[in-house]
Coordinates of C-alpha atoms and ligand atoms in Angstrom, one line a residue:
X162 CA -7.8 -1.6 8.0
X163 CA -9.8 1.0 10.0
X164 CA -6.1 2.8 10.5
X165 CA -5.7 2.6 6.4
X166 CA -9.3 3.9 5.6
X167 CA -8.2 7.0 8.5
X168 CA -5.5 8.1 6.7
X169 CA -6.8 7.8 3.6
X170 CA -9.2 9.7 4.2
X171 CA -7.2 12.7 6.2
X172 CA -4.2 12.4 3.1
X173 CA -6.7 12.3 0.4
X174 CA -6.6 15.8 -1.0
X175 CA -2.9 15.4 -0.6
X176 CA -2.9 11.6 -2.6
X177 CA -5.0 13.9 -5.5
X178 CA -2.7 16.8 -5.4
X179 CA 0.3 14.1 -5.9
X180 CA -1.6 12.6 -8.8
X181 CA -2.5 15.7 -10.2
X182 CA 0.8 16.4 -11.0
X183 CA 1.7 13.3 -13.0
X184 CA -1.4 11.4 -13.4
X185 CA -5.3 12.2 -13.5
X186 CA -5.9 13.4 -9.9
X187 CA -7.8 10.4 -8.4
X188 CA -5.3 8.2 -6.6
X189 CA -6.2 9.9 -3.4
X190 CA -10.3 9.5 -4.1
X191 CA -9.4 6.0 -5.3
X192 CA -7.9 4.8 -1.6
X193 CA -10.3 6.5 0.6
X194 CA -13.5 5.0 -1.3
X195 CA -12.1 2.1 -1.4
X196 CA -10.5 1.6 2.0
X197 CA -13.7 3.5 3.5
X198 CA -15.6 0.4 1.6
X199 CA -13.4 -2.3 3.4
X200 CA -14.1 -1.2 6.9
X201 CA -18.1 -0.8 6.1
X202 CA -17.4 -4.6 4.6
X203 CA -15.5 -5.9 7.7
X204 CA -17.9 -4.3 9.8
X205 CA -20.8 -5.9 8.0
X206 CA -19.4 -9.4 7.5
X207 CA -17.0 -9.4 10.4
X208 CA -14.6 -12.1 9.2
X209 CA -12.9 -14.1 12.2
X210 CA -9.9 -14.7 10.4
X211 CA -6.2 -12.8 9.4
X212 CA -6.6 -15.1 6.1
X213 CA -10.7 -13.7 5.7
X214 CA -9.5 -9.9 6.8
X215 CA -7.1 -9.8 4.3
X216 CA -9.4 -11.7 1.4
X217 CA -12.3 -9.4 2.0
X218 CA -9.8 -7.0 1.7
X219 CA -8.4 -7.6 -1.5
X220 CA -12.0 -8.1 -3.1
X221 CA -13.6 -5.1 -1.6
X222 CA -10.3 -3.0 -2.8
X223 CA -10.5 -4.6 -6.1
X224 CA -14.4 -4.0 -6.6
X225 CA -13.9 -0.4 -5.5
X226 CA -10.8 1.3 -6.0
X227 CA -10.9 1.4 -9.7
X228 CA -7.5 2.8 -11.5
X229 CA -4.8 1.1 -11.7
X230 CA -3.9 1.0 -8.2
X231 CA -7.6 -1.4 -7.8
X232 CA -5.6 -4.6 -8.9
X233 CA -2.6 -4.0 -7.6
X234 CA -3.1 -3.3 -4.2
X235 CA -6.1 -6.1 -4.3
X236 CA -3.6 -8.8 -5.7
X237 CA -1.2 -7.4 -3.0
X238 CA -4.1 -8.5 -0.2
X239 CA -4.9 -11.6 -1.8
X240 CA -1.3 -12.1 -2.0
X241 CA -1.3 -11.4 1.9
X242 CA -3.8 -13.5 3.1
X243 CA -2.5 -16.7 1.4
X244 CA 1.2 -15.9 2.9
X245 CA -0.9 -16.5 6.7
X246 CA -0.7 -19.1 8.3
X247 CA -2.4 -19.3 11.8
X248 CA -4.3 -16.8 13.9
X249 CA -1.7 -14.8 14.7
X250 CA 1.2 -12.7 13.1
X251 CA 4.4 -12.6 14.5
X252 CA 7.3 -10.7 13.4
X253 CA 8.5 -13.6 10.8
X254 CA 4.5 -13.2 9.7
X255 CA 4.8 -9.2 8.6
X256 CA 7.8 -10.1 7.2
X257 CA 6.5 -12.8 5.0
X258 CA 3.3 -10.7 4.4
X259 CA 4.8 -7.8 3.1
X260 CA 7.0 -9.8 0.4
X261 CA 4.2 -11.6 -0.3
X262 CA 2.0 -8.4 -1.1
X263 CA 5.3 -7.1 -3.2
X264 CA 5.3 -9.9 -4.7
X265 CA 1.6 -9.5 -5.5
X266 CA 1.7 -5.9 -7.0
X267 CA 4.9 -7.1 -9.2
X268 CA 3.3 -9.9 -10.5
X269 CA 0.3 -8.0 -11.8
X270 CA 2.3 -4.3 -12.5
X271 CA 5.4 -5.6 -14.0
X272 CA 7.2 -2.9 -12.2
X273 CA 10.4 -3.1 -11.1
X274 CA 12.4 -0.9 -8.2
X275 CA 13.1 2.8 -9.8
X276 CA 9.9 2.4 -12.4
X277 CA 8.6 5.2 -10.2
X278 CA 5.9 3.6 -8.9
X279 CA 3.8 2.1 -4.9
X280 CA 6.7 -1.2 -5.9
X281 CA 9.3 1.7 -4.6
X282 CA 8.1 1.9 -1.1
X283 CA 6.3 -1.5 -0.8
X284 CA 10.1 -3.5 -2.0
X285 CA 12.5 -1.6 0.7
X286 CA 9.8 -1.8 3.5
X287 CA 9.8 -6.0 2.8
X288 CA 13.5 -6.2 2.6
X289 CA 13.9 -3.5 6.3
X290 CA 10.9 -6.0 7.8
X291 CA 13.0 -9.3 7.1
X292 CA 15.8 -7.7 8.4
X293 CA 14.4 -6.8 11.3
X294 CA 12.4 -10.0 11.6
X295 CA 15.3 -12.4 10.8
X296 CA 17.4 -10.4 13.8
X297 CA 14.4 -11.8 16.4
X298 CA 12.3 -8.4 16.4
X299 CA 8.4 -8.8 17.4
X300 CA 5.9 -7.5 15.0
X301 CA 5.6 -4.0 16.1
X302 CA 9.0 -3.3 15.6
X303 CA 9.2 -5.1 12.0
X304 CA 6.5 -3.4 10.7
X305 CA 7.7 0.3 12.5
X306 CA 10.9 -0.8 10.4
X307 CA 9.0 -1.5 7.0
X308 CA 6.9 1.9 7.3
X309 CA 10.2 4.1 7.4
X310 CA 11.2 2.4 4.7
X311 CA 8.5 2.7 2.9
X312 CA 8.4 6.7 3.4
X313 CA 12.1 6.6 2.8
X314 CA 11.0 4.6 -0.6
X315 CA 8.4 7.7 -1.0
X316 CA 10.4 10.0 -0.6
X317 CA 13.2 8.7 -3.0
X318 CA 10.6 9.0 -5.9
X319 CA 10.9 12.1 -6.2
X320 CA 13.7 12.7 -8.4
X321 CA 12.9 9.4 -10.7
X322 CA 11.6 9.1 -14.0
X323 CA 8.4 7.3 -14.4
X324 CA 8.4 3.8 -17.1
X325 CA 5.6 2.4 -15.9
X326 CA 1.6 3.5 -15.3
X327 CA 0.2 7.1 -16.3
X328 CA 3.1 9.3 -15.3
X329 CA 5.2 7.0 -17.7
X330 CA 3.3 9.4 -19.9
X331 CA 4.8 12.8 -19.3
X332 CA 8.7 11.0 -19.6
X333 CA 11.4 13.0 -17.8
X334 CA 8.3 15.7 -17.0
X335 CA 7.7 13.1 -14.3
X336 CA 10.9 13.6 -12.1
X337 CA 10.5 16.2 -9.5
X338 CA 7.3 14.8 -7.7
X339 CA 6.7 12.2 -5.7
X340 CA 4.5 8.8 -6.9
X341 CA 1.0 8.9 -5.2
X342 CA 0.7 5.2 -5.2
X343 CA 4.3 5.0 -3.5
X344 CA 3.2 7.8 -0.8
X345 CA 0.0 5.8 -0.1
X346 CA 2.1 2.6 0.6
X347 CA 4.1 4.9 2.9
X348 CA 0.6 5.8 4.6
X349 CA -0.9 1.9 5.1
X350 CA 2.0 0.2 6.5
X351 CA 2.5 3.1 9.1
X352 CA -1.1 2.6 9.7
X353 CA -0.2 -1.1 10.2
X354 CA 2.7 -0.3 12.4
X355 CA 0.7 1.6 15.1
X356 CA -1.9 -0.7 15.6
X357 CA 0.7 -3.3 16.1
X358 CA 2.1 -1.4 18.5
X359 CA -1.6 -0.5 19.6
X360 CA -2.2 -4.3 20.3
X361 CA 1.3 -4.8 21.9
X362 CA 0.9 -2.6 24.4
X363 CA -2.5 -3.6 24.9
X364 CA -0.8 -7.0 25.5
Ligands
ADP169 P1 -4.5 5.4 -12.2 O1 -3.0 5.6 -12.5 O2 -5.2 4.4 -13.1 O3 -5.2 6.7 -12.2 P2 -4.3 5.5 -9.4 O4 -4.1 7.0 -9.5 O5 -5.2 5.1 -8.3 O6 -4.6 4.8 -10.7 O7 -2.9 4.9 -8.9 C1 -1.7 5.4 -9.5 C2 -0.5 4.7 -8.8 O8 -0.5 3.3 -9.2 C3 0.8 5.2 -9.2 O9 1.2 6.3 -8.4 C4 1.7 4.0 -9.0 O10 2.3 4.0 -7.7 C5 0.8 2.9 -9.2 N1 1.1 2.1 -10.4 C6 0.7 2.4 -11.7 N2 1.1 1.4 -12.5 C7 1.8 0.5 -11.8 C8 2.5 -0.7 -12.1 N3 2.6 -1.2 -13.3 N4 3.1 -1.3 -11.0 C9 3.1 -0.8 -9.8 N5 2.4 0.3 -9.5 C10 1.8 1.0 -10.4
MG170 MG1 -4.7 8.3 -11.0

C-alpha cells in the first residue's frame, strides 16, 4: 500500500493530465488522497492481518477517493480480502486475488474488456498471474507477470472507444488517449510486484 500511495503520488499530475483529456481531471488527485489516506490508516490502526490490510483498504479508498473510481477500486479490495485465506500469499494467492478484485470492479462497473476502462488492465494482469501461478511460479514472479500485463492492458486503451464512465461521454473523441483508471491499475500492481520481490529477497 505504502508502494501504491508512492506512485500515486509521483504519477499524479500525469493520472490528471490522462483524465483531462477524456474526463474531469481528477483521477490522478483521487488515487493519491486516497491511497495517501490508507497508509496514514494502516499506520494508525496497524491491522495484523492480509484479510484486515486489504479491508481497511477498501473502506479508507471508498471513504476517500470519491469519483467513480472510489467504489470500484474499494469493492476491488473488499473483494481481495475475502479471496485470502491464511497469513500468507503465495503465488496461487495473487492469482486468486487479482480475479477476485476484477471480479469486484466488474460487478459494481458493469464494464466489460474493450469498454475503455481500469477492467482493461486489471482483466489481462488476472488471466498472465493464473498463468504464471498455475505453471508453479512464486508470488514475485506472478504478480511481475500481472503488472506487464496490466501496462500492456494500459497501453492498448489507447486506440479504444470509451462505453462506459465519463469518457463514454465524448464517443469516438475518446480513442487516441489512454484510460487514467487503466494506467493507475498499471501503476498499483507494479507497486505490488516490487515489494513482493522486496520481501522475497528479503527472505
Ligand atoms: P470519475 O470518472 O468519476 O471522475 P475517476 O476520474 O477517479 O472518476 O476515475 C475514472 C476511471 O474510472 C476511468 O478512467 C475508468 O478507468 C474507471 N471507470 C469509470 N467507470 C467505470 C466502470 N463502469 N467500470 C470500470 N471502470 C470504470
Ligand atoms: Mg475523473
Amino acid at each position: 500500500m505504502k508502494g501504491c500511495a508512492e506512485q500515486a503520488h509521483e504519477h499524479r499530475e500525469e493520472l490528471i493530465e490522462l483524465d483531462r483529456v477524456i474526463g474531469d481531471s481528477d483521477h490522478g488527485e483521487n488515487v493519491d488522497r486516497g491511497f495517501r489516506a490508507v497508509v496514514e490508516k494502516l499506520e494508525a490502526d496497524a491491522p495484523a492481518s492480509i484479510v484486515d490490510v486489504l479491508k481497511l483498504t477498501a473502506k479508507t479508498l471508498m471513504s476517500t477517493v470519491g469519483g467513480a473510481s472510489g467504489p470500484l477500486l474499494g469493492t476491488a479490495f473488499l473483494r481481495a480480502a475475502k479471496s485470502v485465506g491464511g497469513e500468507a500469499l503465495d503465488g496461487a494467492g495473487a492469482a486468486a486475488l487479482i480475479e477476485a478484485a476484477l471480479e469486484g470492479i466488474t460487478t459494481r462497473g458493469k464494464a466489460q474488456e474493450g469498454e475503455k476502462t481500469m477492467v482493461d488492465a486489471w482483466a489481462p494482469a488476472a488471466r498472465a498471474a493464473r498463468e504464471q501461478a498455475d505453471a508453479g511460479a512464486g508470488v514475485a514472479d506472478v504478480l511481475r507477470a500481472a503488472a506487464n500485463a496490466a501496462a500492456e492492458g494500459a497501453e492498448a486503451t489507447i486506440p479504444l472507444v470509451a462505453t462506459k464512465g465519463r469518457a463514454s461521454y465524448l464517443g469516438e473523441r475518446s480513442a487516441g488517449h489512454k484510460d487514467p483508471g487503466a494506467a493507475s491499475t498499471a501503476l498499483f500492481i507494479a507497486a505490488a510486484a516490487a515489494a513482493a520481490a522486496a520481501a522475497v529477497k528479503e527472505g
